[in-house]
Short mmCIF file of C-alpha atoms in Angstrom, two decimals:
data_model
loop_
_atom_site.label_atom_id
_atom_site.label_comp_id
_atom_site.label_asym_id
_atom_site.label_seq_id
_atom_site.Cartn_x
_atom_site.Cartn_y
_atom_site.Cartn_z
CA UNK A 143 65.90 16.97 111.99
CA UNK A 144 66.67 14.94 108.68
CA UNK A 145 67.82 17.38 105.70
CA UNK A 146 64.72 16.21 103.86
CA UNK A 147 61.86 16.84 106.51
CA UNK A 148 63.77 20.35 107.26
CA UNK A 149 63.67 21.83 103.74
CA UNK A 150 59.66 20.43 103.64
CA UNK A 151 59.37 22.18 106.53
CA UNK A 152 61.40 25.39 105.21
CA UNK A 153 59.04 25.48 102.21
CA UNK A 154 55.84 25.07 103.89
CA UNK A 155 57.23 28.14 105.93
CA UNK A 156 57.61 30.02 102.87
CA UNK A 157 54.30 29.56 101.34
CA UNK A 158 52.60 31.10 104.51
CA UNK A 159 54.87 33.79 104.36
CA UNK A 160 54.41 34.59 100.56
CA UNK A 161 50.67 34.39 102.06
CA UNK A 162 51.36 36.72 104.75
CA UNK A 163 53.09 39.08 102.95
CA UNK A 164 50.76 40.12 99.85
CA UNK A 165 47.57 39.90 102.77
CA UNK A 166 47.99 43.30 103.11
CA UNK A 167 48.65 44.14 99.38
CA UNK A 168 45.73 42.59 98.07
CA UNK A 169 42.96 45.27 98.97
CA UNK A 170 45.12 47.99 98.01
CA UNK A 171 45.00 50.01 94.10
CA UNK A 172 48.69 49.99 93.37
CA UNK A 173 49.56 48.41 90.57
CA UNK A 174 52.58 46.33 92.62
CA UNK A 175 49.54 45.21 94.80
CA UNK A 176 47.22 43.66 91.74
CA UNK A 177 50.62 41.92 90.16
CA UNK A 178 50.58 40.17 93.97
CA UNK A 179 47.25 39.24 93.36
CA UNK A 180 47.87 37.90 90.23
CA UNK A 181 50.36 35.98 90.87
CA UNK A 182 49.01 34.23 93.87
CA UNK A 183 46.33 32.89 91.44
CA UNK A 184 48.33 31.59 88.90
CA UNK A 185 51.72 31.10 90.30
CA UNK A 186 52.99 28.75 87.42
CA UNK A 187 51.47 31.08 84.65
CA UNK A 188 53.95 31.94 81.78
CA UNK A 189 53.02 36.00 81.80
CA UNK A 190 52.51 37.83 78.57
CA UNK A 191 51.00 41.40 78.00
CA UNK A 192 52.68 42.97 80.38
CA UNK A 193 53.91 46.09 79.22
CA UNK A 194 51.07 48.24 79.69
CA UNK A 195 51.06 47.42 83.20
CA UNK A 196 54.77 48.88 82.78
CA UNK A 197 53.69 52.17 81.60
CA UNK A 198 50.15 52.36 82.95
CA UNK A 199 50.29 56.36 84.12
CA UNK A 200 49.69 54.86 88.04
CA UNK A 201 52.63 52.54 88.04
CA UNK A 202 54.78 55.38 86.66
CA UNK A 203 53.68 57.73 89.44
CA UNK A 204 54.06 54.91 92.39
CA UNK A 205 57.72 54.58 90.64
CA UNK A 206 58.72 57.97 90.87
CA UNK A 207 57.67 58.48 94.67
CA UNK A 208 59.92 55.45 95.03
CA UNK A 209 62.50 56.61 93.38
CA UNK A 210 62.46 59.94 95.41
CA UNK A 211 62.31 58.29 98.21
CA UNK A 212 65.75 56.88 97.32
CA UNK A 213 67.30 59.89 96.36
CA UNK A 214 70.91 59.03 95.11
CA UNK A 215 73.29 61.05 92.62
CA UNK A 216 72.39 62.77 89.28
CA UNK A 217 73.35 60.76 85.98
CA UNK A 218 75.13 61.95 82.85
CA UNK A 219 72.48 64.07 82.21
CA UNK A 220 72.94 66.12 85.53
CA UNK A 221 69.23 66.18 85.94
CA UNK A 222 68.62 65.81 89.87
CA UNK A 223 65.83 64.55 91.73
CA UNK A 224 64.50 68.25 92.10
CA UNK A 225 64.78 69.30 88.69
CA UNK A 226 63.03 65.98 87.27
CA UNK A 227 60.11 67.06 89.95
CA UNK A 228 59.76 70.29 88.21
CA UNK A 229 58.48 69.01 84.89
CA UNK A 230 57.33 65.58 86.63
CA UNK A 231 54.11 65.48 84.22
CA UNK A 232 56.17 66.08 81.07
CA UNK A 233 58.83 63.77 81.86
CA UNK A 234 56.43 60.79 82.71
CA UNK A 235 54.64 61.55 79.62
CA UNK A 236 57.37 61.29 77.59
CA UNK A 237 58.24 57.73 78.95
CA UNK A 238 55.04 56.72 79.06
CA UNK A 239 54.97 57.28 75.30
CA UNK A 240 58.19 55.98 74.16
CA UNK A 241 57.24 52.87 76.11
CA UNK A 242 54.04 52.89 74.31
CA UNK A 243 55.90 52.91 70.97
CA UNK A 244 58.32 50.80 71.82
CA UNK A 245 60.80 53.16 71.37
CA UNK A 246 62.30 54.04 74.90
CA UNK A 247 65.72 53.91 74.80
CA UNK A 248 68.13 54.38 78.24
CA UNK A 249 71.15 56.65 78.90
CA UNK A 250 74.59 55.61 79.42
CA UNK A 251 75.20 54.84 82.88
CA UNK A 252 77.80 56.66 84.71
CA UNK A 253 80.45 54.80 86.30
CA UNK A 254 81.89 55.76 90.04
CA UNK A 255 84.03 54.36 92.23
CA UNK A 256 83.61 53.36 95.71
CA UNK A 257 85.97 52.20 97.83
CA UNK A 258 86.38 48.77 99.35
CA UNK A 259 87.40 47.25 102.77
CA UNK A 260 90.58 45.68 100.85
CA UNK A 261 91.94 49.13 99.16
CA UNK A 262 90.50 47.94 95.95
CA UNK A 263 87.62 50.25 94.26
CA UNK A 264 84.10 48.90 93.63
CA UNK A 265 82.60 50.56 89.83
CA UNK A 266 79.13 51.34 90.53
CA UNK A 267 76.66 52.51 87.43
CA UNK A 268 74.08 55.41 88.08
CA UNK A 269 71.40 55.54 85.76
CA UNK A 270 69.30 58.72 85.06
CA UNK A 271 66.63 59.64 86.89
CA UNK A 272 64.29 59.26 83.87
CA UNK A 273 65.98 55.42 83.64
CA UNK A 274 65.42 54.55 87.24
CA UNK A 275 61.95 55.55 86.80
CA UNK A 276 61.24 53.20 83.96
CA UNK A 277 63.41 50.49 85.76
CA UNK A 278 61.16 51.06 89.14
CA UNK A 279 58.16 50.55 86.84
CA UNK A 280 59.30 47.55 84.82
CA UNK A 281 60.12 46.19 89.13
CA UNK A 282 56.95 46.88 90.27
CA UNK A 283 55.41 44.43 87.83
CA UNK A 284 58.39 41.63 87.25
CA UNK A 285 59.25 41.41 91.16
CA UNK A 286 56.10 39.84 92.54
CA UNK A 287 56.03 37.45 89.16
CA UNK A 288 59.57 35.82 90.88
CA UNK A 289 59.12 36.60 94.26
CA UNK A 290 56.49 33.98 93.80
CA UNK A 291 59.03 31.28 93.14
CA UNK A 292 62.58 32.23 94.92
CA UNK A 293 63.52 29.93 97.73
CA UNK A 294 63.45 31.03 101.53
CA UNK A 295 67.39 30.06 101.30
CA UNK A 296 67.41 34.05 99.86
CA UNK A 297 67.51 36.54 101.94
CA UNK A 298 69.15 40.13 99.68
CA UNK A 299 66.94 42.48 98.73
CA UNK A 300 63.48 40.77 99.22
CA UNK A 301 60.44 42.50 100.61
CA UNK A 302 59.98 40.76 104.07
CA UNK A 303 63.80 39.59 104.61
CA UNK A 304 66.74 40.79 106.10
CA UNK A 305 70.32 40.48 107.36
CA UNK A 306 68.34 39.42 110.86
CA UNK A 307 66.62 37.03 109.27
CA UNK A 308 69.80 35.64 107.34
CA UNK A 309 71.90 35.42 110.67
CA UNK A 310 69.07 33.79 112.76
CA UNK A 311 68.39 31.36 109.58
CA UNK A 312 72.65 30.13 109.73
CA UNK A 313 72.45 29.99 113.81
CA UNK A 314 69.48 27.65 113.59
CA UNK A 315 70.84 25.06 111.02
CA UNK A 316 74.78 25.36 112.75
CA UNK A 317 72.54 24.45 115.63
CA UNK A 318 71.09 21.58 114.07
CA UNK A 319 74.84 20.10 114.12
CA UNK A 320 76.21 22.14 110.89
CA UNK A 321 79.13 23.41 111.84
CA UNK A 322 81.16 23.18 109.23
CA UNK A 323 81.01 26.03 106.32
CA UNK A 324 81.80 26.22 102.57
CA UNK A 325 82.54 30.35 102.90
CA UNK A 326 82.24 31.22 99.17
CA UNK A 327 82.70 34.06 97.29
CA UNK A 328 81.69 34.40 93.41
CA UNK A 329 84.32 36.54 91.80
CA UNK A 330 83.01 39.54 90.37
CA UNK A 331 79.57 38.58 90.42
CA UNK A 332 77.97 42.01 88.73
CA UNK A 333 80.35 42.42 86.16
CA UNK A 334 80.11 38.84 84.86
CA UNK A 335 76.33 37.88 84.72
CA UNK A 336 76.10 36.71 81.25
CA UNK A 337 72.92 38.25 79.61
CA UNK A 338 71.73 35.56 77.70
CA UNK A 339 71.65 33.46 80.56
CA UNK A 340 69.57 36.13 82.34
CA UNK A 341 67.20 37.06 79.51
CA UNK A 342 66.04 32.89 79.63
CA UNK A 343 66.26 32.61 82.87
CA UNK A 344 63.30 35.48 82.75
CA UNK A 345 61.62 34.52 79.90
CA UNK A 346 61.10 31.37 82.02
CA UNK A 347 58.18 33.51 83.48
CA UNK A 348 57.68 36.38 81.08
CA UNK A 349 56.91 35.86 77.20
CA UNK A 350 56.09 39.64 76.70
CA UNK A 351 59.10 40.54 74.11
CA UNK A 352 58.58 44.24 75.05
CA UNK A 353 59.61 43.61 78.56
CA UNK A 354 62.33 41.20 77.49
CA UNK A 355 63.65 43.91 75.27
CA UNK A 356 63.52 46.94 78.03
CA UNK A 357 65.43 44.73 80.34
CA UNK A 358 67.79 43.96 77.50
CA UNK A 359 68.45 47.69 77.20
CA UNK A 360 69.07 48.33 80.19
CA UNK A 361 71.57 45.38 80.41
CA UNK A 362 73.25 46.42 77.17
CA UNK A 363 73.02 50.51 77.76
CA UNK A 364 76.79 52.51 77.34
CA UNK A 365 78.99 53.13 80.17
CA UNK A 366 80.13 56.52 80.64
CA UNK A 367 83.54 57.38 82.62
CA UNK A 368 84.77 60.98 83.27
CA UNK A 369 82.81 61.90 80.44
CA UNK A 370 83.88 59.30 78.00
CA UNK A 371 81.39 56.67 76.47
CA UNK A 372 82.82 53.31 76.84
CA UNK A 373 82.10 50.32 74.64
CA UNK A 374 79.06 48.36 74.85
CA UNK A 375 77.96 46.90 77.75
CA UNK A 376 78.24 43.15 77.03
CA UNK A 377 78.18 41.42 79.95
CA UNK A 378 77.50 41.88 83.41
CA UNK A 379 74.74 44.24 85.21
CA UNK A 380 75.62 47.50 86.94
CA UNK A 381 75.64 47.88 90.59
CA UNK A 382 73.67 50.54 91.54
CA UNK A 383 70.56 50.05 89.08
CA UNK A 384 67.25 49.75 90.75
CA UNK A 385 66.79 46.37 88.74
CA UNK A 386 70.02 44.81 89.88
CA UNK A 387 69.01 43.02 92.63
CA UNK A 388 66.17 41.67 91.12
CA UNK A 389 68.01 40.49 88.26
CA UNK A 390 70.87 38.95 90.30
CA UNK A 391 68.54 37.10 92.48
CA UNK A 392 66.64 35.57 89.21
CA UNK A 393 69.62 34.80 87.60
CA UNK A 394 71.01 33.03 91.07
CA UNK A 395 67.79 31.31 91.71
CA UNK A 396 69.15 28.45 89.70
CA UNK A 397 71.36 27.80 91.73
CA UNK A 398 69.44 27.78 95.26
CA UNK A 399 67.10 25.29 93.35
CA UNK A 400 70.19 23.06 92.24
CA UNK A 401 71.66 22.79 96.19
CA UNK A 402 67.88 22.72 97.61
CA UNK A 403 67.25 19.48 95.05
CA UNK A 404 70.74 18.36 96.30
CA UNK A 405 69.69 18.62 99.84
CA UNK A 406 72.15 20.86 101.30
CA UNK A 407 71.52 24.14 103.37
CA UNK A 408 72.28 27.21 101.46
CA UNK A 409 72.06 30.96 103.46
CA UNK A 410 72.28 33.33 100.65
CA UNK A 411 72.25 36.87 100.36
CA UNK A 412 72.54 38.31 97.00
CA UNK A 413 75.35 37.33 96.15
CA UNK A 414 77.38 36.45 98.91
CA UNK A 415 76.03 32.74 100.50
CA UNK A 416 77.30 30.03 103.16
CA UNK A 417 76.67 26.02 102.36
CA UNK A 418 76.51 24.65 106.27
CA UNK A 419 77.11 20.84 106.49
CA UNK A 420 77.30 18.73 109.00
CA UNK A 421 81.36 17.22 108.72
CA UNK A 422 84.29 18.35 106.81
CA UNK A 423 84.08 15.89 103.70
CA UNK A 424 80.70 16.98 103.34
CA UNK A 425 81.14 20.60 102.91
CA UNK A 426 84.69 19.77 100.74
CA UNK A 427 82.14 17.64 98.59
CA UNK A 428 79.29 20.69 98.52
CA UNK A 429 81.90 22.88 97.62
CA UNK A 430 82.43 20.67 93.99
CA UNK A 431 78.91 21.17 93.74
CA UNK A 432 79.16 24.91 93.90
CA UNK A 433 81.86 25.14 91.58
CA UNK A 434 79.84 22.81 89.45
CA UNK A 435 76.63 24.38 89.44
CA UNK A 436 78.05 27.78 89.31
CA UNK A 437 80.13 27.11 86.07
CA UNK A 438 76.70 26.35 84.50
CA UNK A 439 75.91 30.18 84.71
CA UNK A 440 79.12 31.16 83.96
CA UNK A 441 80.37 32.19 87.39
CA UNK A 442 83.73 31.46 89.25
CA UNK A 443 84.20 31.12 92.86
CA UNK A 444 87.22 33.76 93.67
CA UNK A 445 90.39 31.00 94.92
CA UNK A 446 91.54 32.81 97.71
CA UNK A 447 88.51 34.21 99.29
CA UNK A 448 86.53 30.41 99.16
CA UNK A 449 87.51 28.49 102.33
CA UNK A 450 85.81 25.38 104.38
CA UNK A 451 85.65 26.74 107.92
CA UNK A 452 84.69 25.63 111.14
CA UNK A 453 82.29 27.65 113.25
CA UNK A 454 84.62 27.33 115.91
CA UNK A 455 87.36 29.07 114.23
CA UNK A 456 85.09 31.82 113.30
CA UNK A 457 82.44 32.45 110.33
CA UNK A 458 82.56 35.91 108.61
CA UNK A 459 79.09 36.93 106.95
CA UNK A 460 77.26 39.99 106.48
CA UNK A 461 79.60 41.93 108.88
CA UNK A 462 79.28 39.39 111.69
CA UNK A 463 81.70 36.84 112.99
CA UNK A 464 79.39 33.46 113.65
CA UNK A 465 80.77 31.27 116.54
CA UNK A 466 79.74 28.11 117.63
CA UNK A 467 77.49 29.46 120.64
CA UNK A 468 77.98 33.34 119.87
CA UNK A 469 78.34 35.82 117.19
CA UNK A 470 80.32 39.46 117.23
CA UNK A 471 81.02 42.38 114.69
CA UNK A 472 83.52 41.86 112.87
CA UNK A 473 87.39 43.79 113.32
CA UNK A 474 86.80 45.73 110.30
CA UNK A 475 83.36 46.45 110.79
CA UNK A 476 84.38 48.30 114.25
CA UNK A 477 86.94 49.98 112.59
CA UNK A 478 84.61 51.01 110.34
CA UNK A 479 82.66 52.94 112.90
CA UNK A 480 85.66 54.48 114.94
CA UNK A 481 87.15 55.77 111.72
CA UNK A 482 83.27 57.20 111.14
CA UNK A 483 83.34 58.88 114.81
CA UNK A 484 86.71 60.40 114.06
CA UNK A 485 85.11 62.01 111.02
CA UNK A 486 82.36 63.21 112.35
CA UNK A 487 84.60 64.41 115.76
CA UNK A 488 87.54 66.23 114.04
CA UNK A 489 88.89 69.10 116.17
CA UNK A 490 89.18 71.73 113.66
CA UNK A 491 85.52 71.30 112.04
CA UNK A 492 84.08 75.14 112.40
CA UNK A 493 80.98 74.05 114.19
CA UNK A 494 80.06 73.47 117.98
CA UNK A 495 79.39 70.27 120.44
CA UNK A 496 75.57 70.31 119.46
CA UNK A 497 75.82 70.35 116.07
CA UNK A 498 78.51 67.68 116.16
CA UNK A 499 76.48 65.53 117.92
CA UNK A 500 73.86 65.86 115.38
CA UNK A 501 76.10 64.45 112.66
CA UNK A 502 76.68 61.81 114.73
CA UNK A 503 73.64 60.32 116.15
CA UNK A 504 72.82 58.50 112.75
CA UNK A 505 76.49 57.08 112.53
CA UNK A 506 75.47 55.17 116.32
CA UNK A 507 72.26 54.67 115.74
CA UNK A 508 72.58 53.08 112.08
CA UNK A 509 75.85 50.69 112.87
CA UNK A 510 74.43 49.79 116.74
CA UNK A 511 71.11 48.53 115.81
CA UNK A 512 72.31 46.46 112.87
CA UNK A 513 74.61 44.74 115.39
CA UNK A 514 72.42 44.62 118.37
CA UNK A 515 71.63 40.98 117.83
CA UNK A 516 74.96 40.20 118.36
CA UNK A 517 76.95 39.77 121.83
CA UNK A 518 78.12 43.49 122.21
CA UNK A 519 76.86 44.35 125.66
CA UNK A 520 80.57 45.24 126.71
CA UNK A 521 81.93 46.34 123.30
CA UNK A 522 79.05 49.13 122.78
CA UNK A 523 80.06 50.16 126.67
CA UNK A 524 83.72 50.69 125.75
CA UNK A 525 82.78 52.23 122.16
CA UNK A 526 80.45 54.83 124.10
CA UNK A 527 82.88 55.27 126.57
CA UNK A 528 85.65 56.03 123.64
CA UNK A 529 83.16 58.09 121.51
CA UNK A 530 82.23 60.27 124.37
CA UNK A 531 86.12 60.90 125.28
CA UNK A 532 85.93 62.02 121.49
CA UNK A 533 83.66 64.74 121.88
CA UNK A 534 85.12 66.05 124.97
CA UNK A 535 88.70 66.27 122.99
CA UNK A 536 86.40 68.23 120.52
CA UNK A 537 84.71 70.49 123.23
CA UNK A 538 88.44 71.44 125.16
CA UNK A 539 90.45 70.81 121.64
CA UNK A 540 92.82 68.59 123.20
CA UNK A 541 92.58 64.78 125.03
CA UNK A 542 92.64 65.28 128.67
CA UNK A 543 91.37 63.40 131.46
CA UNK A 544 90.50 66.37 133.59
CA UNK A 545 87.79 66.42 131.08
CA UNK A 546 85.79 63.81 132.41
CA UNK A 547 84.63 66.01 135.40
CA UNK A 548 84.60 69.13 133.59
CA UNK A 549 82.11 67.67 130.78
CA UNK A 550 79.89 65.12 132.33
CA UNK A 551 78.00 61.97 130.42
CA UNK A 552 74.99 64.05 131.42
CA UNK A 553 75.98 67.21 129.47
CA UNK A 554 76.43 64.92 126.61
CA UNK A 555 73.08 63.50 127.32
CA UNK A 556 71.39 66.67 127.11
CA UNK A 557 72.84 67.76 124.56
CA UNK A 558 71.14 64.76 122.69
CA UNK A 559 73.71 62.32 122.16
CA UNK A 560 72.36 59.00 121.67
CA UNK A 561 74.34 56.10 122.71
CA UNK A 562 75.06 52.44 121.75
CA UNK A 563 73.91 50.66 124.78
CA UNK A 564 70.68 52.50 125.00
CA UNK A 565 69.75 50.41 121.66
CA UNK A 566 70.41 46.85 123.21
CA UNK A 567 66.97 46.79 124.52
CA UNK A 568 64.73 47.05 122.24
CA UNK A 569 63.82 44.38 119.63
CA UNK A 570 65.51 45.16 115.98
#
């Protein structure tokens, strides 16, 4: 299929599934459901008067359930999900009526660390739970305004798409005789979004200046580390807001529309993306583009991380090796799960075989169905045969192969333990 008659195709896909998607919405009371509707009326509409749909006392309900639903760690205030619950009515009153007087302002995020595959340490910001409440809200009725408009080349953090949907997506155009990759990487993405970039590339859609100051807040609000404010947040938006996503893929949209209008095939998922092309000079003269394009928002491509591969050597994205006919978890992503096993299967933990079993159930059954649609038949047969000869070191305290007989697959069985080839069958 020419480039041009695939992306027609690609975006007469996407309007039935921007169709499909809100179908079910548009019956329904929830605020999130009537922006849907909105939208789909007027999709090139510049919105205004939007704030009260912000704080409107249903939206800020439907936000908190979500953000309960989500749990995650108290902010500098040390006020946890529980304790917000126990004055829920006061505390949504209160935002509801600084928003109302334009007068909300946000905590200082708290800055954490997480570690990263490479040794390094990835700073993540945790708002309060009063903040993600207000950020939920101010999502609920911005998302569906630019949902309306992103390209199906995005995959991160959108209601109806998925890793799944990202891998299938790259196997179908490398199958359309793309096998050669620009494998890109924008270097420090979160921590370099330039805000005034972002706060056009919204007002774009949204002339409310009530909105476009609460996201401006939020964008700007203190950092906090080990107790100590930090300057100014200047640039950049922290990872681990409920926003984030929302605001990286509007401030990346640009750039899907500037390689769509350029004709070349662009898998993205937040901020990690693959340019597939169909011969070497091609993807060396896509990758200019990139560079190029990305520039105009301020962003760098990290110099030893961006490479032009071949699918035959091997494609790394979203923690799958792509081949030219087949695709595989990758090395580190395995290693990921043994070293996850060995937690959960220490020999001194003060607890018994059932109970360790328990803990880890959701380590298989979270890492083996995200890699199901890979080819893994005889990996997840050797992983369950190694995790098994775990739990029986556990059970007799010491590796032994006597202890095959003595503790049978069946025990294990029946003692709950779920296992990685068990998941290969049904659909993700």
């Amino acid at each position: 299929m020419h480039r041009s008659s695939r992306r027609l195709a690609k975006v007469c896909s996407g309007e039935r599934r921007n169709v499909d998607c809100r179908k079910g919405l548009i019956g329904g009371l929830c605020i999130e459901a009537a922006c849907w509707r909105l939208v789909r009326k007027e999709q090139k509409k510049k919105w205004h008067s939007l704030i009260f749909k912000v704080w409107n006392w249903k939206n800020l309900n439907e936000a908190w359930v979500k953000v309960k639903q989500n749990r995650g760690a108290d902010g500098i205030d040390e006020v946890s999900i529980e304790e917000f619950e126990r004055t829920l009515e006061q505390n949504l009153n209160e935002i509801q009526r600084l928003l109302k007087q334009d007068r909300y302002v946000p905590n200082p995020v708290k800055r954490v660390y997480i570690p990263k595959p490479d040794g390094k340490r990835r700073p993540l910001g945790i708002p309060t739970i009063r903040d993600r409440v207000v950020q939920q809200a101010l999502k609920n009725v911005i998302e569906p305004i630019f949902e309306a408009e992103f390209l199906d080349s995005s995959f991160g953090y959108r209601s109806g798409k998925s890793a799944k949907q990202a891998i299938e997506q790259i196997e179908a155009i490398r199958d359309e005789g793309n096998e050669w990759v620009v494998d890109a990487d924008i270097k420090a993405f979160f921590d370099t979004v330039n805000h005034e970039k972002l706060i056009d590339a919204v007002a774009e859609r949204i002339s409310d200046g009530r909105v476009l100051r609460l996201i401006r807040a939020f964008l700007e609000a203190d950092i906090m580390e080990q107790g100590q404010r930090l300057a100014k947040n200047v640039i950049g938006t922290p990872q681990g807001g409920v926003i984030s996503p929302l605001l990286a893929n509007i401030y990346l949209h640009y750039f899907d529309v500037r390689m769509a209008e350029l004709g070349y095939e662009v898998v993205r998922y937040a901020d990690d993306f693959l340019v597939l092309c169909g011969s070497e000079e091609e993807a060396k003269e896509a990758l200019s583009h990139v560079e190029e394009i990305l520039g105009e928002l301020e962003l760098t491509l990290h110099p030893e991380k961006t490479k032009i591969k071949n699918f035959s050597e091997g494609v790394d994205f979203l923690g799958f090796t792509i081949y030219i006919s087949h695709k595989v978890p990758q090395k580190k992503g395995i290693k990921k799960f043994k070293d996850a096993v060995r937690r959960a299967t220490r020999r001194n933990l003060p607890i018994n075989l059932e109970m360790v079993i328990q803990r880890l159930n959701p380590v298989v059954i979270g890492w083996g169905n995200y890699f199901r649609i890979a080819n893994v038949n005889w990996l997840y047969k050797g992983l369950d045969s190694w995790t098994r000869m775990r739990l029986r070191a556990f059970k007799e305290k010491k590796k032994s192969y006597l202890s095959n007989c003595r503790i049978t697959n069946e025990f294990l069985e029946n003692l709950g333990l779920k296992s990685l080839s068990t998941l290969l069958n049904p659909e993700w």
